[in-house]
Steps between C-alpha positions, in 0.01 A plus 500: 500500500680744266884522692531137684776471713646872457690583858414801705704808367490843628660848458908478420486121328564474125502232249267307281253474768429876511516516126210287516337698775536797312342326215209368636431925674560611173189240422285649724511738323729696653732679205711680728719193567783454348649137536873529587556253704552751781194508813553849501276782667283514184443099543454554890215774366365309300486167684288718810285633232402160393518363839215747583299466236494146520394514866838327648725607781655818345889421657697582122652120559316211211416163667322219420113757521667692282668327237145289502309867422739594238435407111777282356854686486650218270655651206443566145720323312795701333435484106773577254586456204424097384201466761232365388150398569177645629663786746679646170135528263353673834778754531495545128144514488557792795738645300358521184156649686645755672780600269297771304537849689720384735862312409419442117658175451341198451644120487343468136295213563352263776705228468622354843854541432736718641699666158658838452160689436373396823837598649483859330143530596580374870802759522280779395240400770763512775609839377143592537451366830839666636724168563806384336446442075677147521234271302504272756135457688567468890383610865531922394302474139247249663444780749476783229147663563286526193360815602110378509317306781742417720672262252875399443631340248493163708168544537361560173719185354346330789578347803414189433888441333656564874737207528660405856 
């Protein structure tokens, strides 16, 4: 079961339960989604959509049928300068691949550790993908589409680092 235990939440709520309903959508893949926080009328959309697809009661509201249908909404974890570990050599190994041709700055190595090239190359992503240049690697540059396939960032560093 990919979202144990997540309450029912419908149109109007907010909080880190929708964030993670937005997440999982945007897993679907549905790269429309933005995850605010907010179950606004682009969630609500979205939710039906799925809800259809999926062959459930199409009613906007996510119970237990549909949190079970969903893929995981846990999140990425946030990566920043001084991270570390596997997570960092796939998002440098995403950045360095895709740099050419599109936001020409690489970390300068595979290394698994979060320095100030992987920062510069991580703020020229994000000013790529159209979300705040901070360096820092959270919910909005996870969801940064890579332009091919259906694929985000999150997904081609792989969901498998999704941490609850």
């Amino acid at each position: 079961m990919p979202n144990p235990g997540q309450p029912t939440v419908r149109p109007g709520d907010t909080g880190s339960v929708v964030k993670r309903l937005q997440r999982a959508l945007r897993r679907t893949p549905n790269l429309g989604i933005t995850v605010s926080g907010v179950f606004d009328a682009q969630t609500e959309t979205a939710v039906t959509e799925f809800q259809r697809g999926a062959g459930l009661t199409v009613d906007g509201i996510v119970g237990p049928l549909t949190w079970n249908a969903l893929p995981d909404g846990g999140p990425m974890p946030v990566l920043q300068r001084g991270s570390s570990g596997d997570v960092v050599s796939s998002l440098q190994t995403v950045l360095t691949n895709g740099a050419p041709g599109e936001w020409n700055t690489t970390p300068q190595g595979i290394d698994g550790d979060f320095g100030p090239n992987t920062e510069a190359a991580v703020k020229a992503f994000q000013t790529w993908g159209g979300v705040t240049a901070d360096g820092v690697v959270g919910d909005q540059t996870w969801s940064v589409s890579l332009h091919a396939a259906s694929r985000t960032l999150e997904t081609a560093v792989g969901l498998n680092f999704v941490i609850d």
